[in-house]
Amino acid sequence: MFKQSVFIKSAANKSGWIEDNIPEVCFVGRSNVGKSSFINTLANNKKLAKVANTPGKTRLLNFFDINNSSFRLVDAPGYGYAKISNSMKVEFGIMMEDYLTTRENLKLVCMLVDLRHKPTNDDIQMYEFLKANDIPVLMIGTKLDKLKRNEIAKNEKLIKETLEFDQNDVFVKVSNLNKINIKESYDALIRLLEVENG
């Protein structure tokens, strides 16, 4: 779990990014996948990432300092929310492509998927985009507590098959509610960051 976590700033485009060489982990996922709750559970701080009652509200990249600048967490807007305008979807796409393809600080993407559901086309496109750009991925399957024991392996298999999951990537199943595998996901995140940083 994060020893220290502080919100730094929000940015809509490259002009608002922080200029230094601190490594960054970007968190991506569909609206309502439990991304903000997962970040807050990792940080042991319920108020760090804002949990919106209405999905699709966050339209900025939010930067957080973690463990006294050992790395930064970047919380991206949730994707796939049907009720936002097409122009907003285009803006979101441009912002994310710009960040994911040009940001030298970016070392790892933590992608969240809902264990209860087959990945959507948006999930597939995001994962394919990350793989096409050689970005390491830590896949987090959320809402483990909502599944029956006999559903877990079957659902994980379906998700991996649908995404054509790269076995070199790491997949961790978590429950924010019961804090299951939160330490394991943190350990994986740190390990992957250290590998990337040599």
PDB file of C-alpha atoms in Angstrom:
ATOM      1  CA  MET A   1       0.000   0.000   0.000  1.00  0.00           C
ATOM      2  CA  PHE A   2       1.136   3.541  -0.655  1.00  0.00           C
ATOM      3  CA  LYS A   3       2.960   5.017   2.336  1.00  0.00           C
ATOM      4  CA  GLN A   4       2.157   8.556   1.193  1.00  0.00           C
ATOM      5  CA  SER A   5      -0.151   9.930  -1.505  1.00  0.00           C
ATOM      6  CA  VAL A   6      -0.914  13.546  -2.369  1.00  0.00           C
ATOM      7  CA  PHE A   7      -2.958  15.084  -5.176  1.00  0.00           C
ATOM      8  CA  ILE A   8      -0.774  17.433  -7.241  1.00  0.00           C
ATOM      9  CA  LYS A   9      -2.811  18.774 -10.157  1.00  0.00           C
ATOM     10  CA  SER A  10      -5.213  18.047 -13.021  1.00  0.00           C
ATOM     11  CA  ALA A  11      -4.358  18.604 -16.679  1.00  0.00           C
ATOM     12  CA  ALA A  12      -6.417  18.581 -19.871  1.00  0.00           C
ATOM     13  CA  ASN A  13      -3.458  18.551 -22.265  1.00  0.00           C
ATOM     14  CA  LYS A  14       0.318  18.435 -22.589  1.00  0.00           C
ATOM     15  CA  SER A  15       0.784  22.021 -21.428  1.00  0.00           C
ATOM     16  CA  GLY A  16      -0.386  20.963 -17.964  1.00  0.00           C
ATOM     17  CA  TRP A  17       1.907  17.956 -17.574  1.00  0.00           C
ATOM     18  CA  ILE A  18       4.648  18.016 -14.952  1.00  0.00           C
ATOM     19  CA  GLU A  19       8.140  18.420 -16.394  1.00  0.00           C
ATOM     20  CA  ASP A  20      10.609  16.136 -14.615  1.00  0.00           C
ATOM     21  CA  ASN A  21      11.779  12.518 -14.850  1.00  0.00           C
ATOM     22  CA  ILE A  22       9.715  10.899 -12.068  1.00  0.00           C
ATOM     23  CA  PRO A  23       8.184   7.624 -13.368  1.00  0.00           C
ATOM     24  CA  GLU A  24       4.403   7.471 -13.779  1.00  0.00           C
ATOM     25  CA  VAL A  25       1.800   4.719 -13.612  1.00  0.00           C
ATOM     26  CA  CYS A  26      -1.409   5.547 -15.485  1.00  0.00           C
ATOM     27  CA  PHE A  27      -4.696   3.998 -14.328  1.00  0.00           C
ATOM     28  CA  VAL A  28      -7.268   3.354 -17.055  1.00  0.00           C
ATOM     29  CA  GLY A  29     -10.627   1.572 -17.171  1.00  0.00           C
ATOM     30  CA  ARG A  30     -14.266   1.786 -18.108  1.00  0.00           C
ATOM     31  CA  SER A  31     -16.511   4.181 -16.231  1.00  0.00           C
ATOM     32  CA  ASN A  32     -17.937   2.446 -13.159  1.00  0.00           C
ATOM     33  CA  VAL A  33     -15.235  -0.287 -13.079  1.00  0.00           C
ATOM     34  CA  GLY A  34     -14.175   0.818  -9.579  1.00  0.00           C
ATOM     35  CA  LYS A  35     -10.974   2.640 -10.574  1.00  0.00           C
ATOM     36  CA  SER A  36     -11.236   5.503  -8.074  1.00  0.00           C
ATOM     37  CA  SER A  37     -12.162   3.085  -5.294  1.00  0.00           C
ATOM     38  CA  PHE A  38      -9.166   0.885  -6.142  1.00  0.00           C
ATOM     39  CA  ILE A  39      -6.806   3.870  -6.095  1.00  0.00           C
ATOM     40  CA  ASN A  40      -8.225   4.972  -2.738  1.00  0.00           C
ATOM     41  CA  THR A  41      -7.864   1.454  -1.335  1.00  0.00           C
ATOM     42  CA  LEU A  42      -4.235   1.300  -2.492  1.00  0.00           C
ATOM     43  CA  ALA A  43      -3.628   4.670  -0.872  1.00  0.00           C
ATOM     44  CA  ASN A  44      -5.655   3.827   2.253  1.00  0.00           C
ATOM     45  CA  ASN A  45      -7.314   7.197   1.699  1.00  0.00           C
ATOM     46  CA  LYS A  46     -11.014   7.304   0.811  1.00  0.00           C
ATOM     47  CA  LYS A  47     -10.777  10.910  -0.344  1.00  0.00           C
ATOM     48  CA  LEU A  48      -7.719  10.761  -2.631  1.00  0.00           C
ATOM     49  CA  ALA A  49      -9.409  10.022  -5.966  1.00  0.00           C
ATOM     50  CA  LYS A  50     -12.894  11.449  -6.230  1.00  0.00           C
ATOM     51  CA  VAL A  51     -15.563   8.777  -6.617  1.00  0.00           C
ATOM     52  CA  ALA A  52     -18.273  10.327  -8.773  1.00  0.00           C
ATOM     53  CA  ASN A  53     -21.902   9.345  -8.339  1.00  0.00           C
ATOM     54  CA  THR A  54     -22.339   9.902 -12.067  1.00  0.00           C
ATOM     55  CA  PRO A  55     -19.978   7.897 -14.322  1.00  0.00           C
ATOM     56  CA  GLY A  56     -18.094   9.850 -16.967  1.00  0.00           C
ATOM     57  CA  LYS A  57     -17.695  13.032 -14.943  1.00  0.00           C
ATOM     58  CA  THR A  58     -13.880  13.092 -14.818  1.00  0.00           C
ATOM     59  CA  ARG A  59     -12.464  14.477 -18.073  1.00  0.00           C
ATOM     60  CA  LEU A  60      -8.922  15.361 -16.954  1.00  0.00           C
ATOM     61  CA  LEU A  61      -5.707  13.535 -16.139  1.00  0.00           C
ATOM     62  CA  ASN A  62      -5.195  13.730 -12.374  1.00  0.00           C
ATOM     63  CA  PHE A  63      -1.625  13.541 -11.049  1.00  0.00           C
ATOM     64  CA  PHE A  64      -0.777  12.208  -7.574  1.00  0.00           C
ATOM     65  CA  ASP A  65       2.599  12.105  -5.827  1.00  0.00           C
ATOM     66  CA  ILE A  66       3.266   8.668  -4.313  1.00  0.00           C
ATOM     67  CA  ASN A  67       5.747   7.767  -1.559  1.00  0.00           C
ATOM     68  CA  ASN A  68       7.512  11.145  -1.521  1.00  0.00           C
ATOM     69  CA  SER A  69       8.115  11.327  -5.270  1.00  0.00           C
ATOM     70  CA  SER A  70       9.335   7.759  -5.776  1.00  0.00           C
ATOM     71  CA  PHE A  71       6.719   7.696  -8.533  1.00  0.00           C
ATOM     72  CA  ARG A  72       3.480   9.346  -9.646  1.00  0.00           C
ATOM     73  CA  LEU A  73       0.041   7.933 -10.192  1.00  0.00           C
ATOM     74  CA  VAL A  74      -1.971   9.350 -13.087  1.00  0.00           C
ATOM     75  CA  ASP A  75      -5.718   8.755 -12.946  1.00  0.00           C
ATOM     76  CA  ALA A  76      -7.265   8.897 -16.429  1.00  0.00           C
ATOM     77  CA  PRO A  77     -10.948   9.541 -17.134  1.00  0.00           C
ATOM     78  CA  GLY A  78     -13.135   6.452 -17.345  1.00  0.00           C
ATOM     79  CA  TYR A  79     -13.947   5.497 -20.928  1.00  0.00           C
ATOM     80  CA  GLY A  80     -17.011   4.004 -22.587  1.00  0.00           C
ATOM     81  CA  TYR A  81     -19.662   6.138 -20.899  1.00  0.00           C
ATOM     82  CA  ALA A  82     -22.495   6.380 -23.427  1.00  0.00           C
ATOM     83  CA  LYS A  83     -24.029   9.656 -22.277  1.00  0.00           C
ATOM     84  CA  ILE A  84     -21.089  11.960 -22.991  1.00  0.00           C
ATOM     85  CA  SER A  85     -21.081  13.912 -26.249  1.00  0.00           C
ATOM     86  CA  ASN A  86     -19.180  12.771 -29.340  1.00  0.00           C
ATOM     87  CA  SER A  87     -17.008  15.888 -29.197  1.00  0.00           C
ATOM     88  CA  MET A  88     -16.032  15.026 -25.635  1.00  0.00           C
ATOM     89  CA  LYS A  89     -15.184  11.461 -26.718  1.00  0.00           C
ATOM     90  CA  VAL A  90     -12.916  12.873 -29.439  1.00  0.00           C
ATOM     91  CA  GLU A  91     -11.217  15.212 -26.939  1.00  0.00           C
ATOM     92  CA  PHE A  92     -10.743  12.307 -24.532  1.00  0.00           C
ATOM     93  CA  GLY A  93      -9.262  10.147 -27.318  1.00  0.00           C
ATOM     94  CA  ILE A  94      -6.786  12.833 -28.360  1.00  0.00           C
ATOM     95  CA  MET A  95      -5.732  13.506 -24.764  1.00  0.00           C
ATOM     96  CA  MET A  96      -5.199   9.818 -23.983  1.00  0.00           C
ATOM     97  CA  GLU A  97      -3.368   9.015 -27.226  1.00  0.00           C
ATOM     98  CA  ASP A  98      -1.096  12.015 -26.686  1.00  0.00           C
ATOM     99  CA  TYR A  99      -0.308  10.979 -23.114  1.00  0.00           C
ATOM    100  CA  LEU A 100       0.115   7.254 -23.778  1.00  0.00           C
ATOM    101  CA  THR A 101       2.307   7.637 -26.860  1.00  0.00           C
ATOM    102  CA  THR A 102       4.471  10.672 -26.055  1.00  0.00           C
ATOM    103  CA  ARG A 103       4.845  10.788 -22.261  1.00  0.00           C
ATOM    104  CA  GLU A 104       8.410   9.657 -21.472  1.00  0.00           C
ATOM    105  CA  ASN A 105       7.635   9.445 -17.736  1.00  0.00           C
ATOM    106  CA  LEU A 106       5.031   6.721 -18.395  1.00  0.00           C
ATOM    107  CA  LYS A 107       6.442   3.334 -17.358  1.00  0.00           C
ATOM    108  CA  LEU A 108       3.331   1.225 -16.730  1.00  0.00           C
ATOM    109  CA  VAL A 109      -0.424   1.216 -17.316  1.00  0.00           C
ATOM    110  CA  CYS A 110      -2.699  -0.295 -14.705  1.00  0.00           C
ATOM    111  CA  MET A 111      -5.827  -1.327 -16.630  1.00  0.00           C
ATOM    112  CA  LEU A 112      -8.960  -2.252 -14.693  1.00  0.00           C
ATOM    113  CA  VAL A 113     -11.662  -4.631 -15.924  1.00  0.00           C
ATOM    114  CA  ASP A 114     -14.845  -5.799 -14.189  1.00  0.00           C
ATOM    115  CA  LEU A 115     -14.536  -9.512 -13.377  1.00  0.00           C
ATOM    116  CA  ARG A 116     -18.297  -9.947 -13.707  1.00  0.00           C
ATOM    117  CA  HIS A 117     -18.471  -9.002 -17.385  1.00  0.00           C
ATOM    118  CA  LYS A 118     -16.959  -9.862 -20.726  1.00  0.00           C
ATOM    119  CA  PRO A 119     -14.655  -6.999 -21.833  1.00  0.00           C
ATOM    120  CA  THR A 120     -16.341  -4.378 -24.008  1.00  0.00           C
ATOM    121  CA  ASN A 121     -15.074  -3.156 -27.386  1.00  0.00           C
ATOM    122  CA  ASP A 122     -13.620  -0.151 -25.530  1.00  0.00           C
ATOM    123  CA  ASP A 123     -11.656  -2.505 -23.246  1.00  0.00           C
ATOM    124  CA  ILE A 124     -10.388  -4.477 -26.241  1.00  0.00           C
ATOM    125  CA  GLN A 125      -9.356  -1.318 -28.107  1.00  0.00           C
ATOM    126  CA  MET A 126      -7.553   0.059 -25.063  1.00  0.00           C
ATOM    127  CA  TYR A 127      -5.615  -3.163 -24.470  1.00  0.00           C
ATOM    128  CA  GLU A 128      -4.742  -3.526 -28.170  1.00  0.00           C
ATOM    129  CA  PHE A 129      -3.546   0.095 -28.204  1.00  0.00           C
ATOM    130  CA  LEU A 130      -1.320  -0.478 -25.166  1.00  0.00           C
ATOM    131  CA  LYS A 131       0.174  -3.638 -26.661  1.00  0.00           C
ATOM    132  CA  ALA A 132       0.716  -1.996 -30.063  1.00  0.00           C
ATOM    133  CA  ASN A 133       2.694   0.740 -28.322  1.00  0.00           C
ATOM    134  CA  ASP A 134       4.738  -1.698 -26.183  1.00  0.00           C
ATOM    135  CA  ILE A 135       3.407  -0.301 -22.918  1.00  0.00           C
ATOM    136  CA  PRO A 136       3.656  -2.770 -19.990  1.00  0.00           C
ATOM    137  CA  VAL A 137       0.264  -3.588 -18.476  1.00  0.00           C
ATOM    138  CA  LEU A 138      -0.825  -4.591 -14.990  1.00  0.00           C
ATOM    139  CA  MET A 139      -4.387  -5.883 -15.406  1.00  0.00           C
ATOM    140  CA  ILE A 140      -6.631  -5.544 -12.350  1.00  0.00           C
ATOM    141  CA  GLY A 141      -9.870  -7.532 -12.266  1.00  0.00           C
ATOM    142  CA  THR A 142     -12.243  -5.700  -9.912  1.00  0.00           C
ATOM    143  CA  LYS A 143     -15.340  -6.685  -7.906  1.00  0.00           C
ATOM    144  CA  LEU A 144     -14.072 -10.141  -6.974  1.00  0.00           C
ATOM    145  CA  ASP A 145     -16.431 -10.131  -3.993  1.00  0.00           C
ATOM    146  CA  LYS A 146     -19.425 -10.042  -6.373  1.00  0.00           C
ATOM    147  CA  LEU A 147     -18.578 -13.441  -7.892  1.00  0.00           C
ATOM    148  CA  LYS A 148     -19.369 -16.930  -6.634  1.00  0.00           C
ATOM    149  CA  ARG A 149     -16.310 -19.110  -6.134  1.00  0.00           C
ATOM    150  CA  ASN A 150     -17.119 -21.315  -9.138  1.00  0.00           C
ATOM    151  CA  GLU A 151     -17.402 -18.254 -11.416  1.00  0.00           C
ATOM    152  CA  ILE A 152     -13.954 -16.788 -10.766  1.00  0.00           C
ATOM    153  CA  ALA A 153     -11.736 -19.001 -12.949  1.00  0.00           C
ATOM    154  CA  LYS A 154     -14.348 -19.138 -15.732  1.00  0.00           C
ATOM    155  CA  ASN A 155     -14.705 -15.345 -15.834  1.00  0.00           C
ATOM    156  CA  GLU A 156     -10.959 -14.777 -15.769  1.00  0.00           C
ATOM    157  CA  LYS A 157     -10.558 -17.189 -18.685  1.00  0.00           C
ATOM    158  CA  LEU A 158     -13.263 -15.376 -20.685  1.00  0.00           C
ATOM    159  CA  ILE A 159     -11.653 -11.984 -20.051  1.00  0.00           C
ATOM    160  CA  LYS A 160      -8.205 -13.208 -21.076  1.00  0.00           C
ATOM    161  CA  GLU A 161      -9.518 -14.913 -24.196  1.00  0.00           C
ATOM    162  CA  THR A 162     -11.559 -11.872 -25.242  1.00  0.00           C
ATOM    163  CA  LEU A 163      -8.596  -9.531 -24.799  1.00  0.00           C
ATOM    164  CA  GLU A 164      -6.095 -12.030 -26.249  1.00  0.00           C
ATOM    165  CA  PHE A 165      -4.196 -11.405 -23.037  1.00  0.00           C
ATOM    166  CA  ASP A 166      -0.411 -11.353 -23.244  1.00  0.00           C
ATOM    167  CA  GLN A 167       0.977 -13.874 -20.750  1.00  0.00           C
ATOM    168  CA  ASN A 168       3.911 -11.524 -20.121  1.00  0.00           C
ATOM    169  CA  ASP A 169       1.474  -9.104 -18.493  1.00  0.00           C
ATOM    170  CA  VAL A 170       0.275  -9.552 -14.914  1.00  0.00           C
ATOM    171  CA  PHE A 171      -3.379 -10.176 -13.962  1.00  0.00           C
ATOM    172  CA  VAL A 172      -4.521  -9.664 -10.344  1.00  0.00           C
ATOM    173  CA  LYS A 173      -8.095 -10.188  -9.106  1.00  0.00           C
ATOM    174  CA  VAL A 174      -9.116  -7.779  -6.331  1.00  0.00           C
ATOM    175  CA  SER A 175     -11.938  -6.681  -4.090  1.00  0.00           C
ATOM    176  CA  ASN A 176     -11.858  -3.066  -2.955  1.00  0.00           C
ATOM    177  CA  LEU A 177     -14.619  -3.842  -0.471  1.00  0.00           C
ATOM    178  CA  ASN A 178     -12.844  -6.733   1.268  1.00  0.00           C
ATOM    179  CA  LYS A 179      -9.288  -5.568   0.437  1.00  0.00           C
ATOM    180  CA  ILE A 180      -8.535  -8.931  -1.210  1.00  0.00           C
ATOM    181  CA  ASN A 181      -5.222  -8.983  -3.134  1.00  0.00           C
ATOM    182  CA  ILE A 182      -4.627  -5.243  -2.654  1.00  0.00           C
ATOM    183  CA  LYS A 183      -1.108  -5.892  -1.327  1.00  0.00           C
ATOM    184  CA  GLU A 184      -0.471  -8.325  -4.204  1.00  0.00           C
ATOM    185  CA  SER A 185      -1.483  -5.707  -6.756  1.00  0.00           C
ATOM    186  CA  TYR A 186       0.715  -3.091  -5.062  1.00  0.00           C
ATOM    187  CA  ASP A 187       3.677  -5.495  -5.005  1.00  0.00           C
ATOM    188  CA  ALA A 188       3.153  -6.250  -8.709  1.00  0.00           C
ATOM    189  CA  LEU A 189       2.971  -2.536  -9.514  1.00  0.00           C
ATOM    190  CA  ILE A 190       6.244  -1.819  -7.673  1.00  0.00           C
ATOM    191  CA  ARG A 191       7.950  -4.833  -9.234  1.00  0.00           C
ATOM    192  CA  LEU A 192       6.942  -3.834 -12.761  1.00  0.00           C
ATOM    193  CA  LEU A 193       8.036  -0.240 -12.152  1.00  0.00           C
ATOM    194  CA  GLU A 194      11.432  -1.409 -10.914  1.00  0.00           C
ATOM    195  CA  VAL A 195      11.855  -3.661 -13.936  1.00  0.00           C
ATOM    196  CA  GLU A 196      11.085  -0.723 -16.208  1.00  0.00           C
ATOM    197  CA  ASN A 197      13.452   1.529 -14.312  1.00  0.00           C
ATOM    198  CA  GLY A 198      16.252  -1.011 -14.476  1.00  0.00           C
TER     199      GLY A 198
END
